[in-house]
Short mmCIF file of C-alpha atoms and ligand atoms in Angstrom, two decimals:
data_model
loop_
_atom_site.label_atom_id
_atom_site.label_comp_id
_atom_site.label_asym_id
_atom_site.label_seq_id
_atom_site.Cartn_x
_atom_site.Cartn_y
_atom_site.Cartn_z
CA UNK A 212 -18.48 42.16 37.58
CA UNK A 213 -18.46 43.60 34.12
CA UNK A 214 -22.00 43.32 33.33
CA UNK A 215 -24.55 46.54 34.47
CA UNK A 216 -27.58 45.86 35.31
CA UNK A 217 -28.74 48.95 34.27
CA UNK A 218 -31.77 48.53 31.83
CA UNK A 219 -30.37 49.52 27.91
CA UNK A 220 -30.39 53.17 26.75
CA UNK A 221 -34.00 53.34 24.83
CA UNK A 222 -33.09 52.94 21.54
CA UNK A 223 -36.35 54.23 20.05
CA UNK A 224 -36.78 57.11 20.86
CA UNK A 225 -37.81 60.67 20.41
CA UNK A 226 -41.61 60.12 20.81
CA UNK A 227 -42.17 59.92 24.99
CA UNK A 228 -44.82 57.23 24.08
CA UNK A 229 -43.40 55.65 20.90
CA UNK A 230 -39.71 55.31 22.74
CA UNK A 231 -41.32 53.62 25.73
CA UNK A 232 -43.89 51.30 23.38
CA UNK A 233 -40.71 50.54 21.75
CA UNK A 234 -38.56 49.97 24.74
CA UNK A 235 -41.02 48.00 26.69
CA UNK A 236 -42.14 45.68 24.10
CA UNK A 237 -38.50 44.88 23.68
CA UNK A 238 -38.20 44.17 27.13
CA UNK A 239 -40.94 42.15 27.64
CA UNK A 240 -39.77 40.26 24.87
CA UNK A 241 -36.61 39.70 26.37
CA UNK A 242 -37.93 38.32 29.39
CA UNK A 243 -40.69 36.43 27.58
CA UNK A 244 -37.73 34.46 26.03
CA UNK A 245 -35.55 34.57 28.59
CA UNK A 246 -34.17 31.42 30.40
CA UNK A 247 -31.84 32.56 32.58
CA UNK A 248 -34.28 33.09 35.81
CA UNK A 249 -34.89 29.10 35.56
CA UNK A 250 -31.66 27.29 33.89
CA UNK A 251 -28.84 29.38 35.76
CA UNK A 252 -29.29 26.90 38.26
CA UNK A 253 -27.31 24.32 35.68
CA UNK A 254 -23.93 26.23 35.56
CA UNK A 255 -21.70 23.66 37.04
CA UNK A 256 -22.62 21.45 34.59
CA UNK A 257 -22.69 24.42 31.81
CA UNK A 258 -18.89 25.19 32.78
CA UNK A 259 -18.22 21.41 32.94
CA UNK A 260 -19.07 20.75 29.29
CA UNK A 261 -17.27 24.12 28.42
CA UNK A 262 -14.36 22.90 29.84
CA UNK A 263 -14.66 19.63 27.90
CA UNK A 264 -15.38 21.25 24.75
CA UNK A 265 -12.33 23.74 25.10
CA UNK A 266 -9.65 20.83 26.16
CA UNK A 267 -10.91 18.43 23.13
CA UNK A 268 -10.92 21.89 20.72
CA UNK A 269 -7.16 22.11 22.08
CA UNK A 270 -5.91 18.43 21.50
CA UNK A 271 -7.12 18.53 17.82
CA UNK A 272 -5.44 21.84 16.97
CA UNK A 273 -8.24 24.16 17.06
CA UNK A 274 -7.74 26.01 20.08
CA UNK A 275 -3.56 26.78 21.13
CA UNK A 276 -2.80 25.37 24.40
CA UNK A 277 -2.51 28.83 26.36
CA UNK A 278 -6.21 30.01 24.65
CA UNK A 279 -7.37 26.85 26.22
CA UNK A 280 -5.50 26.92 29.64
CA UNK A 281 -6.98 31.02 29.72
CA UNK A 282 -10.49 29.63 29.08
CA UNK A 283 -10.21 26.65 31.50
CA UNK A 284 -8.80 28.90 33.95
CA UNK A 285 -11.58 31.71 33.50
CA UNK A 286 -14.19 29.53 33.56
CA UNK A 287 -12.69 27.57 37.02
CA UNK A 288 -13.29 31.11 38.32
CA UNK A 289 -16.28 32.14 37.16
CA UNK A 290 -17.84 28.96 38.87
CA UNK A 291 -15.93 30.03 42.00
CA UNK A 292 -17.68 33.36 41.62
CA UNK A 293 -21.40 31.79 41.16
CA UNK A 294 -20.68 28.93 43.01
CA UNK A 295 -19.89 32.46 46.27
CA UNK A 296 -23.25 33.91 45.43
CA UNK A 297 -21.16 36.78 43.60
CA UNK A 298 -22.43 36.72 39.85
CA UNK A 299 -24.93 38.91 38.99
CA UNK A 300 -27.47 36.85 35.93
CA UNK A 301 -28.33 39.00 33.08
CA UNK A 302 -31.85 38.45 31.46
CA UNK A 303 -30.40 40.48 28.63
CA UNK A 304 -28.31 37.92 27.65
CA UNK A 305 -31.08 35.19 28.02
CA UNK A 306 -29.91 31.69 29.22
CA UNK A 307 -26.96 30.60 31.57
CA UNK A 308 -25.02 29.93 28.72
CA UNK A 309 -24.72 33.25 27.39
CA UNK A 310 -24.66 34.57 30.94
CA UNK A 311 -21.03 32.73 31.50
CA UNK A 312 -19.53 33.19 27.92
CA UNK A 313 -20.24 36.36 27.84
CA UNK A 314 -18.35 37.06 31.32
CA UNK A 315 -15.76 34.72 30.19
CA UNK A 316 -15.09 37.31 27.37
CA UNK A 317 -15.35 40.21 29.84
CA UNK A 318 -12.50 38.62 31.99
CA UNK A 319 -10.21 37.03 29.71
CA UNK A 320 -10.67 38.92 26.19
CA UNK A 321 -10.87 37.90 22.63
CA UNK A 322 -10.04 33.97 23.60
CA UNK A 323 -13.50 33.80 25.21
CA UNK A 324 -15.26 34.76 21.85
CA UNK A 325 -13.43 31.40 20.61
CA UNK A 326 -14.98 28.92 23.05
CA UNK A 327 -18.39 28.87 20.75
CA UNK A 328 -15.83 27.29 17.84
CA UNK A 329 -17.42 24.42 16.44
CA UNK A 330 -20.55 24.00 19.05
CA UNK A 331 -24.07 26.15 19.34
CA UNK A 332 -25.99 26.40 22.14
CA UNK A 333 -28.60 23.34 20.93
CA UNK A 334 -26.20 21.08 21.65
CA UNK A 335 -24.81 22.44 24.47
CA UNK A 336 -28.29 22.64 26.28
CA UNK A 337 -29.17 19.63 25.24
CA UNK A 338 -25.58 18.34 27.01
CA UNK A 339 -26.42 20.11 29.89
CA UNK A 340 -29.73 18.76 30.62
CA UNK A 341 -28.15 15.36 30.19
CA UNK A 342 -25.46 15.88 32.68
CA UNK A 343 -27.93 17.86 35.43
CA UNK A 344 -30.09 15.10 35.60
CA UNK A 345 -27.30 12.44 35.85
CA UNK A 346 -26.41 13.90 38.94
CA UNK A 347 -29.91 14.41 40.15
CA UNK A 348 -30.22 10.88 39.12
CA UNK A 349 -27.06 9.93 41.79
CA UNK A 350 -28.63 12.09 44.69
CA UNK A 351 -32.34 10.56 44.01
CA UNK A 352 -30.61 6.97 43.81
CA UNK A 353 -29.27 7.57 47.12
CA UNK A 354 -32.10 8.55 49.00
CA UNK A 355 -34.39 6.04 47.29
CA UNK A 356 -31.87 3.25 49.17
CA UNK A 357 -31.96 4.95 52.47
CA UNK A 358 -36.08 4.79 52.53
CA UNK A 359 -35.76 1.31 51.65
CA UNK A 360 -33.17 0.68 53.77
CA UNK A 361 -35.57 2.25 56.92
CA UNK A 362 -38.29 0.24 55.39
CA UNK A 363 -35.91 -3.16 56.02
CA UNK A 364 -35.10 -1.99 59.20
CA UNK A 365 -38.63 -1.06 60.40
CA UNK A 366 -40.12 -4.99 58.37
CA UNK A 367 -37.40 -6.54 60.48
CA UNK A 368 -38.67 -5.57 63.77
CA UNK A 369 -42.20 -6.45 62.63
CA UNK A 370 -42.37 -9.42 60.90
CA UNK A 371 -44.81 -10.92 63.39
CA UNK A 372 -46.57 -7.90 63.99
CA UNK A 373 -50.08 -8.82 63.02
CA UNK A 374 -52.36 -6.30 61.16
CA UNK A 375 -55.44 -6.70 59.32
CA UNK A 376 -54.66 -7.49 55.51
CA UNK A 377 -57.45 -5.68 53.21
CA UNK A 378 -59.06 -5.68 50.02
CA UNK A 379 -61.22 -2.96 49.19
CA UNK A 380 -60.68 -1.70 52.21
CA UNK A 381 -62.37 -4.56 54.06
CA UNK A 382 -60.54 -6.92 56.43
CA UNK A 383 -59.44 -9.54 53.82
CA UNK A 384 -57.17 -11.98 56.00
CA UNK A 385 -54.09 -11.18 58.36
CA UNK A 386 -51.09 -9.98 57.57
CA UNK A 387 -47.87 -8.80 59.39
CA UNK A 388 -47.12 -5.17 59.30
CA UNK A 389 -43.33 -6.58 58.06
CA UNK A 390 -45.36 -7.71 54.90
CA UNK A 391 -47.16 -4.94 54.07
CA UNK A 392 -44.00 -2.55 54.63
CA UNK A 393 -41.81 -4.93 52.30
CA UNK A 394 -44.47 -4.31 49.78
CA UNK A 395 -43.54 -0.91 49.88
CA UNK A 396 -40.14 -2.12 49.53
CA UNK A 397 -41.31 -4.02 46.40
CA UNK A 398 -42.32 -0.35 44.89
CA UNK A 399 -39.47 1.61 45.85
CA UNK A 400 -36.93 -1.26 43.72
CA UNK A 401 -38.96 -1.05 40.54
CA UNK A 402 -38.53 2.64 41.10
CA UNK A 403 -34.85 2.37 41.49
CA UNK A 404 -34.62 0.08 38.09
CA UNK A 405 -36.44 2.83 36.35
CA UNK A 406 -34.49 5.31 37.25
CA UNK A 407 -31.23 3.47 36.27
CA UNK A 408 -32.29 2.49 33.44
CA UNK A 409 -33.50 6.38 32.62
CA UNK A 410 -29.66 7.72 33.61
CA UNK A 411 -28.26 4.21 31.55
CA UNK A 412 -30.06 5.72 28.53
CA UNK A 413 -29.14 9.21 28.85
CA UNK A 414 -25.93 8.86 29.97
CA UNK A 415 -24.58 9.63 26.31
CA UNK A 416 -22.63 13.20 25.45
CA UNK A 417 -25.01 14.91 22.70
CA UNK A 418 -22.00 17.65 22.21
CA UNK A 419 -20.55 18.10 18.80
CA UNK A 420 -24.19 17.76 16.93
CA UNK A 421 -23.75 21.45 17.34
CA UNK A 422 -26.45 23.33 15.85
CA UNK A 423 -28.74 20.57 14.18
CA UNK A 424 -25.93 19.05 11.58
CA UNK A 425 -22.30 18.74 13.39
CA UNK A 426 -19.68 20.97 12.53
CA UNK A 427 -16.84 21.25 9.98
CA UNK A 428 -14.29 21.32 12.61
CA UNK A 429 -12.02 18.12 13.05
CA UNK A 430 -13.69 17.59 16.90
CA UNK A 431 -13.74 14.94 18.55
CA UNK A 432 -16.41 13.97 19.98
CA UNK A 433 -15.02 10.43 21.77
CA UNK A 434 -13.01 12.89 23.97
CA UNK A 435 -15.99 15.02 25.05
CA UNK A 436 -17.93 12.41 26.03
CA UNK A 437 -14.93 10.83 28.04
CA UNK A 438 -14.17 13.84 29.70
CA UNK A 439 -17.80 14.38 30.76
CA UNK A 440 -18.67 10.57 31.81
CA UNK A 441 -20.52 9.74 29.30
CA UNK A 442 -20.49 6.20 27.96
CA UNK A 443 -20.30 7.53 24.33
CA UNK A 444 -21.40 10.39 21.73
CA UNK A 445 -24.56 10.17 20.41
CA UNK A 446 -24.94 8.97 17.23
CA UNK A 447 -27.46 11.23 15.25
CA UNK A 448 -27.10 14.92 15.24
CA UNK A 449 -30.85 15.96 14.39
CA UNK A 450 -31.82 13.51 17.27
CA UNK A 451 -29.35 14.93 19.45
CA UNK A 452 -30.35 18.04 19.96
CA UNK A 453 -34.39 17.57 19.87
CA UNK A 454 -34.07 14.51 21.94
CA UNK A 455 -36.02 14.63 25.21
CA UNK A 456 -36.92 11.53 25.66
CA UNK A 457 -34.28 10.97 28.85
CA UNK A 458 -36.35 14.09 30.60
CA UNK A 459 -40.29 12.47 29.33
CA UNK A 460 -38.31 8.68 31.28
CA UNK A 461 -37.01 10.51 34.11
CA UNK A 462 -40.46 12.63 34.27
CA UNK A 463 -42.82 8.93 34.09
CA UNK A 464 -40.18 7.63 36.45
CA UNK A 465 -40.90 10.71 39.04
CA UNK A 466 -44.79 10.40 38.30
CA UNK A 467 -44.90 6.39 38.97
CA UNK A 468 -42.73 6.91 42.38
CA UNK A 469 -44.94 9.72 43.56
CA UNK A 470 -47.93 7.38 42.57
CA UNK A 471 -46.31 4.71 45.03
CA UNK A 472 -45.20 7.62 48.07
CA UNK A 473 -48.90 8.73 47.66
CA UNK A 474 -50.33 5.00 47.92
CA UNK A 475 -48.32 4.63 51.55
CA UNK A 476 -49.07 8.27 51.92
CA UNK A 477 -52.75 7.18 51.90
CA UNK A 478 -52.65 4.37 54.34
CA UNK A 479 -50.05 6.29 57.16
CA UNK A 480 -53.22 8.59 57.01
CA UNK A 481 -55.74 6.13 57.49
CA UNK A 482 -53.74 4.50 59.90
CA UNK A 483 -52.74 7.32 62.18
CA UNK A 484 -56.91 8.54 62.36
CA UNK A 485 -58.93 7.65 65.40
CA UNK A 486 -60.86 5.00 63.98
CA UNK A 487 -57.84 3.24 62.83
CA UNK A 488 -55.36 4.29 65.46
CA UNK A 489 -52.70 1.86 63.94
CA UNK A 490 -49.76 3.79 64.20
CA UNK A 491 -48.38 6.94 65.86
CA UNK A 492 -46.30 9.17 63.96
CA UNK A 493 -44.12 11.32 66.09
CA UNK A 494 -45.26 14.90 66.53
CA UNK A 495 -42.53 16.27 64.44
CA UNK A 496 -44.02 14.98 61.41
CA UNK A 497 -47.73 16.17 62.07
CA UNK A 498 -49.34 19.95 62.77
CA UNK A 499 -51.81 20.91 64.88
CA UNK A 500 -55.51 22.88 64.38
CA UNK A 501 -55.56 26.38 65.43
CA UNK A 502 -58.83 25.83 66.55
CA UNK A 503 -59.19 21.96 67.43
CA UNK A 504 -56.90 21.20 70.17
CA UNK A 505 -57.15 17.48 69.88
CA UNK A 506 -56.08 17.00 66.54
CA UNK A 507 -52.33 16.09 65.22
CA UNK A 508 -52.70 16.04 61.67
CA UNK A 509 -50.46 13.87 59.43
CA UNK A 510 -49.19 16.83 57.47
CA UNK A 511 -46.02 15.41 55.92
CA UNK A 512 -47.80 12.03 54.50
CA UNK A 513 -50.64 14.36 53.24
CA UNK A 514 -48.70 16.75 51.83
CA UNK A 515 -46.64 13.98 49.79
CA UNK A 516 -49.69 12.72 48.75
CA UNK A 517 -50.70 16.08 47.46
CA UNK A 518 -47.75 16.53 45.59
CA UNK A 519 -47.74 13.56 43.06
CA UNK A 520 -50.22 16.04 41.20
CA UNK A 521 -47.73 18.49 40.26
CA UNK A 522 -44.99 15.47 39.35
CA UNK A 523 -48.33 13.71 37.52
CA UNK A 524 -48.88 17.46 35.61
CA UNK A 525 -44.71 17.85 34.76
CA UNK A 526 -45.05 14.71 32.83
CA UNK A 527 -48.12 16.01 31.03
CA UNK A 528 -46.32 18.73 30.39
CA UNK A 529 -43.42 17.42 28.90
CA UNK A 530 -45.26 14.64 26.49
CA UNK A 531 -47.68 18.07 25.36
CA UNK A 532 -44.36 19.93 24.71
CA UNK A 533 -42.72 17.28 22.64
CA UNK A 534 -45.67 15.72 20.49
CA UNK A 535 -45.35 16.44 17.13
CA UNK A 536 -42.42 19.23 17.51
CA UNK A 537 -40.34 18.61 13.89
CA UNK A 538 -36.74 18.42 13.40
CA UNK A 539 -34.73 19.30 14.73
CA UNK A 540 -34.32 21.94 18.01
CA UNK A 541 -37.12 24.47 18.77
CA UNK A 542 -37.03 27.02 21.19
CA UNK A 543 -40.09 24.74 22.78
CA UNK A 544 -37.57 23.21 24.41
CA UNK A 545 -36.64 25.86 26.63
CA UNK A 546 -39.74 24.83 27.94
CA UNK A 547 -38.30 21.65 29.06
CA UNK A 548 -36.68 22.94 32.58
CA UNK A 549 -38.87 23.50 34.71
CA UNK A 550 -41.17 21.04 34.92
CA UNK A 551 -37.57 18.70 35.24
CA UNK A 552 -36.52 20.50 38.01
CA UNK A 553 -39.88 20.41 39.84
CA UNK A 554 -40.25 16.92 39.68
CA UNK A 555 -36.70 16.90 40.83
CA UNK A 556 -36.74 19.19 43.75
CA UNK A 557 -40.36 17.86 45.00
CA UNK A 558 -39.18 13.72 44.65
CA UNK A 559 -36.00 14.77 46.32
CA UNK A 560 -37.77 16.52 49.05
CA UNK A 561 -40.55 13.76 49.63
CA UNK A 562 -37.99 10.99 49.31
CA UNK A 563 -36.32 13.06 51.84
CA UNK A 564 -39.40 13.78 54.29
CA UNK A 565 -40.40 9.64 54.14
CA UNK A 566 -36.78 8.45 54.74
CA UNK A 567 -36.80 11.00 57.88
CA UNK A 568 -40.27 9.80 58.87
CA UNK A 569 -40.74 5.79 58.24
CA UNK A 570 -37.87 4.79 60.94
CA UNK A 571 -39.50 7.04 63.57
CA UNK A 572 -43.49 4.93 62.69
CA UNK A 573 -44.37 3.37 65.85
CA UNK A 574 -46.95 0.77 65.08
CA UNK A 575 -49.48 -0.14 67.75
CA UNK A 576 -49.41 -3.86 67.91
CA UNK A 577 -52.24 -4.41 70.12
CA UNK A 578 -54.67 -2.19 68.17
CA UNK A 579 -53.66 -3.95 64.67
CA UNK A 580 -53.89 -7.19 66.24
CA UNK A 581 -57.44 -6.88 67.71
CA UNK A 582 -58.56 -5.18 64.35
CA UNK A 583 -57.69 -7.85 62.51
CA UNK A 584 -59.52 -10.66 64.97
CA UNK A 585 -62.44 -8.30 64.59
CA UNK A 586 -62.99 -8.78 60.95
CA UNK A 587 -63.41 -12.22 60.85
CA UNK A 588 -59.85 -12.45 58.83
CA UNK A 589 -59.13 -16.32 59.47
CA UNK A 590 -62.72 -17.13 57.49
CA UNK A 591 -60.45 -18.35 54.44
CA UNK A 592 -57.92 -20.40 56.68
CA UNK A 593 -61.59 -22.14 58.33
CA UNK A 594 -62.77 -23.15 54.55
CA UNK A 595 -58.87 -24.60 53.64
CA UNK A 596 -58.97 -26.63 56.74
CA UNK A 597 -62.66 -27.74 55.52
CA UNK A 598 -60.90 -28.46 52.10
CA UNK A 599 -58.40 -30.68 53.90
CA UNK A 600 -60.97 -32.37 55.31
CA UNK A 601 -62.21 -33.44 52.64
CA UNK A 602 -64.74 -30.51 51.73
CA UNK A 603 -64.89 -29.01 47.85
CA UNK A 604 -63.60 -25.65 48.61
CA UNK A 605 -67.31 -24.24 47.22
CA UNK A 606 -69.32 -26.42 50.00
CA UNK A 607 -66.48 -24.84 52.44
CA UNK A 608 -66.82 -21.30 51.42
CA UNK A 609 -70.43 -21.79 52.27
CA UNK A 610 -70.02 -23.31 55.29
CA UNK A 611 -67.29 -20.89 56.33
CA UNK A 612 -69.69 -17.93 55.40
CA UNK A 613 -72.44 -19.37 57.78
CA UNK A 614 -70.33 -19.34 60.75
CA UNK A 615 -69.45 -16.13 60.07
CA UNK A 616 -73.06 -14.86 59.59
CA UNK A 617 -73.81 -16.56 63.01
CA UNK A 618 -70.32 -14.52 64.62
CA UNK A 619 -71.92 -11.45 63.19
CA UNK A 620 -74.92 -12.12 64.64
CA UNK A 621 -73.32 -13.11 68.24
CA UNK A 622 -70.60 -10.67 68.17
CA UNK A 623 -68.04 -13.96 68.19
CA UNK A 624 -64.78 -13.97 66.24
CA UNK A 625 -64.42 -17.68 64.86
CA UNK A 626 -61.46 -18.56 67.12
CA UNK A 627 -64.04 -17.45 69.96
CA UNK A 628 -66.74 -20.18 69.18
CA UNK A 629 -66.94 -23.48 70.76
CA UNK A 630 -66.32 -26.94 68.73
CA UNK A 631 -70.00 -27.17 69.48
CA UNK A 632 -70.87 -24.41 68.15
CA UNK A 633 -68.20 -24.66 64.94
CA UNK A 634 -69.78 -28.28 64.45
CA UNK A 635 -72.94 -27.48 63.72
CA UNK A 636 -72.02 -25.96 60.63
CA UNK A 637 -69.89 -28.73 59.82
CA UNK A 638 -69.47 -32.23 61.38
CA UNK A 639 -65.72 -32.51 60.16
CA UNK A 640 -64.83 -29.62 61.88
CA UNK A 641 -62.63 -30.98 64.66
CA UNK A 642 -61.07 -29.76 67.58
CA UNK A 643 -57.55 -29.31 65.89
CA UNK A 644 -59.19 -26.40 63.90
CA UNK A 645 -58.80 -23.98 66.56
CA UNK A 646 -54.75 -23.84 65.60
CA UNK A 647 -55.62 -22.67 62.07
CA UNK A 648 -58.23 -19.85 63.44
CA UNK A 649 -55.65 -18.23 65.38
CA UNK A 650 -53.95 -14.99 63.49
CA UNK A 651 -50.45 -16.50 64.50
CA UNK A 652 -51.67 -19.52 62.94
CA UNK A 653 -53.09 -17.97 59.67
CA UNK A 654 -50.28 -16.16 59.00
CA UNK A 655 -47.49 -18.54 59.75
CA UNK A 656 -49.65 -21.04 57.19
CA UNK A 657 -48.81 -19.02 54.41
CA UNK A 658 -44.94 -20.19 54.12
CA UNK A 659 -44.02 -19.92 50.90
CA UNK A 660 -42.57 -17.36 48.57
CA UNK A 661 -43.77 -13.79 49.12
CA UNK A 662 -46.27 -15.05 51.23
CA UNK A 663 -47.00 -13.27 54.80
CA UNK A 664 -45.48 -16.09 57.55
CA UNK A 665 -42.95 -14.25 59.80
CA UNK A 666 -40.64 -16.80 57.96
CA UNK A 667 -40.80 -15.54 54.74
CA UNK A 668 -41.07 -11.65 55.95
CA UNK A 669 -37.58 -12.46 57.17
CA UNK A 670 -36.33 -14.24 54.33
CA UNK A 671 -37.03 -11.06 51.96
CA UNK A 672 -35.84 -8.73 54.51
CA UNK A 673 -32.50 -10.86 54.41
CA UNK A 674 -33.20 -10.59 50.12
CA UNK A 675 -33.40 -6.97 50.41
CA UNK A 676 -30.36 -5.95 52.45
CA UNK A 677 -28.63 -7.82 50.02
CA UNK A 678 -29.82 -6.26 47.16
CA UNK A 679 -29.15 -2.68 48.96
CA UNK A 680 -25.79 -3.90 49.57
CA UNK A 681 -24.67 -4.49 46.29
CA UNK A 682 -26.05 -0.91 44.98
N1 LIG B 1214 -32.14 28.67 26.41
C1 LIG B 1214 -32.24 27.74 25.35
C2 LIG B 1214 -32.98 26.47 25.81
O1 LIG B 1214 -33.17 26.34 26.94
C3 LIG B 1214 -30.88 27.36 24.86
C4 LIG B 1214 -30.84 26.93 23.43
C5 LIG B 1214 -31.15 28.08 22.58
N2 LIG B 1214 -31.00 27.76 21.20
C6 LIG B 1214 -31.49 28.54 20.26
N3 LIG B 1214 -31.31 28.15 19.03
N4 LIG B 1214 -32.23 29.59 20.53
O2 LIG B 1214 -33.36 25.64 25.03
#
């Protein structure tokens, strides 16, 4: 390596205290404005649009063929170098960008100081963002589609499984546990829009807008953005390089997909507590106490649920650092990074920890069902049989709410009174109504379109490998 690491003779001074004042104010300074600790981590993508910007400066004369061929082949090494661990980062030099250029100088000479032709590092950090998060964007994609794809599995085994539906946490009517885990499903594909739509919108090359204004070279800019992937340039250079609004979308997009991993996050705990005791999550996903041996806490759902406040605060943090910032770059923007790469390294890692952990949910079906018999869940289906009897559905509700008062009362489910019993609340209650009181029955009765029945659990489980199939 050509760079030392050794800190910079002091420059100041003769004074012992003035020198150091001097010296350590500039150092501070240094790393106050440094980037380097935080963006090295985009130097493939750095050396990528290097590489572009080199081969276009070639084809339209600026740049000889062997200058460009020497910077290409520099560069291919240097990223061999970082990509080995063997590159030491140099806060002197402030940001990834300078870190490579200035080693691409060190290696191959002069022809290094003429890869900054025509380019400044606004646009080229604004590029790199762009084409970071693009392939964040691909690995996120991925694992969003292998949750969901556990989620189809896991609805397809239970889509009679019968659970207790809620509403305010109360027993509302049954449901199957296929249902409620396709409504997850539901979630996880407006998530997966968002997020294409967020890498359709960014996917354009900001390179070229140079510092805030373009450049008088004769670039071109179609080339750049074809040999970096990106559908086109962009078309205003003062918006190019202040433009964050791909990282604020990408950021919302994070938040709102936390928001749902927390929601499921929620109910895995409720569900895998005592007094639930829905579902067992295999011990590799839970902790124990150090003091209480019979608990198995759900660490991993808690701890995703936990996290959606740090994705929540990055997008905070990225609308606070972008309202009312002027025209065009400011060194705000530095500011940009981190909070991206959080929300990218902790939605990676929760998408990561769910897709491990929903295939490996075993539900138990004999607790859900008997929870949902207990909570008088088929009161609705009683008062639309009433209704088909003939009943105003108001009269029925009222009906329907007496028996129930009575089953409170006796400690009887509806399906576990007698016609006698059921009659005396209403005389066209016949014996046929026990079929609709069942939870089999309730849930099978609601056949249509995103509706619960096993039926139509299947028929969106068929929907959504079909979907996941053509991604
Ligand atoms: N490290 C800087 C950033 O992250 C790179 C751009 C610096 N541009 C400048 N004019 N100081 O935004």
């Amino acid at each position: 390596m050509s760079h030392s690491s050794e800190t910079k003779p002091n420059a100041a001074g003769s004074t012992l205290w003035g020198g150091r004042f001097s010296e350590a104010t500039d150092a501070f300074v240094q790393r106050f404005t440094a980037s380097v600790g935080f963006d090295q981590r985009m130097y493939r993508q750095d050396i990528r649009g290097s590489i572009a910007h080199a081969t276009m400066l070639a084809s339209v004369g600026v740049l000889t063929e062997a200058e460009k061929t020497a910077i290409v082949d520099g560069l291919t090494a240097i990223q061999a170098d970082i990509d080995a661990g063997q590159f030491q980062w140099l806060v002197e030099l402030e940001d990834v960008h300078m870190n490579i250029e200035s080693e691409l100088t060190a290696r191959i000479g002069i022809t290094g100081k003429k890869l900054h032709t025509g380019r400044s590092r606004n646009d080229q950090v604004a590029t790199d963002i762009r084409l970071y998060l693009r392939d964040a964007i691909d690995d996120i994609a991925l694992a969003i589609t292998h949750l969901q794809t556990g989620l189809v599995q896991l609805a397809e085994t239970h889509a009679d499984t019968i659970m207790p539906g809620f509403t305010h946490l109360q027993t509302a009517q049954p449901v199957t546990f296929g249902h409620h885990l396709m409504a997850w499903y539901e979630m996880l594909s407006r998530d997966y829009g968002r997020l294409l739509g967020c890498r359709r919108r960014l996917n354009q090359s900001p390179l070229g807008a140079a510092a805030l204004a373009g450049t008088t070279y004769p670039i071109n800019r179609q080339q750049t953005a074809e040999l970096m992937g990106f559908n086109h340039p962009t078309r205003n250079s003062l918006d190019s390089v202040s433009d964050r609004d791909f990282a604020l979308e990408f950021a919302s997009f994070a938040a709102i997909l936390m928001t749902h991993l927390s929601r499921a996050s929620e109910e895995l705990v409720l569900w895998t507590s005592a007094q639930f005791n829905f579902i067992d999550l295999p011990d590799r996903f839970c902790t124990g106490s150090s003091i209480m041996p019979q608990k198995k806490n759900p660490d991993v759902p808690e701890l995703v649920r936990g996290k959606t406040g740090r994705v929540t605060g990055n997008l905070m943090s990225l609308l606070t650092l972008m309202k009312s910032q002027p025209l065009a770059y400011n060194k705000d923007n530095q500011e940009d990074k981190e909070p991206i790469f959080d929300s990218v390294d902790t939605v990676r890692d929760c998408l990561r920890a769910f897709g491990d952990m929903i295939p490996a949910i075993k539900p138990r079906k004999a607790v859900m069902y008997e929870a949902a018999k207990r909570g008088f869940a088929t009161a609705t289906d009683l008062a639309d049989y009433l209704v088909r009897k003939g009943i105003a559905f108001r009269d029925a509700h009222e009906i329907v709410g007496k028996a129930v008062g009575f089953g409170v009362n006796s400690g009887k489910d509806l399906s576990e009174m007698t016609l006698q019993e059921l009659q005396g609340f209403s005389t066209a209650i016949d014996a046929d109504v026990f079929a609709v009181l069942t939870l089999e029955g309730s849930v099978a009765a609601r056949n249509h379109i995103g509706g619960t029945a096993p039926a139509q659990v299947r028929f969106a489980v068929a929907e959504a490998k079909l979907e996941l199939a053509g991604r």
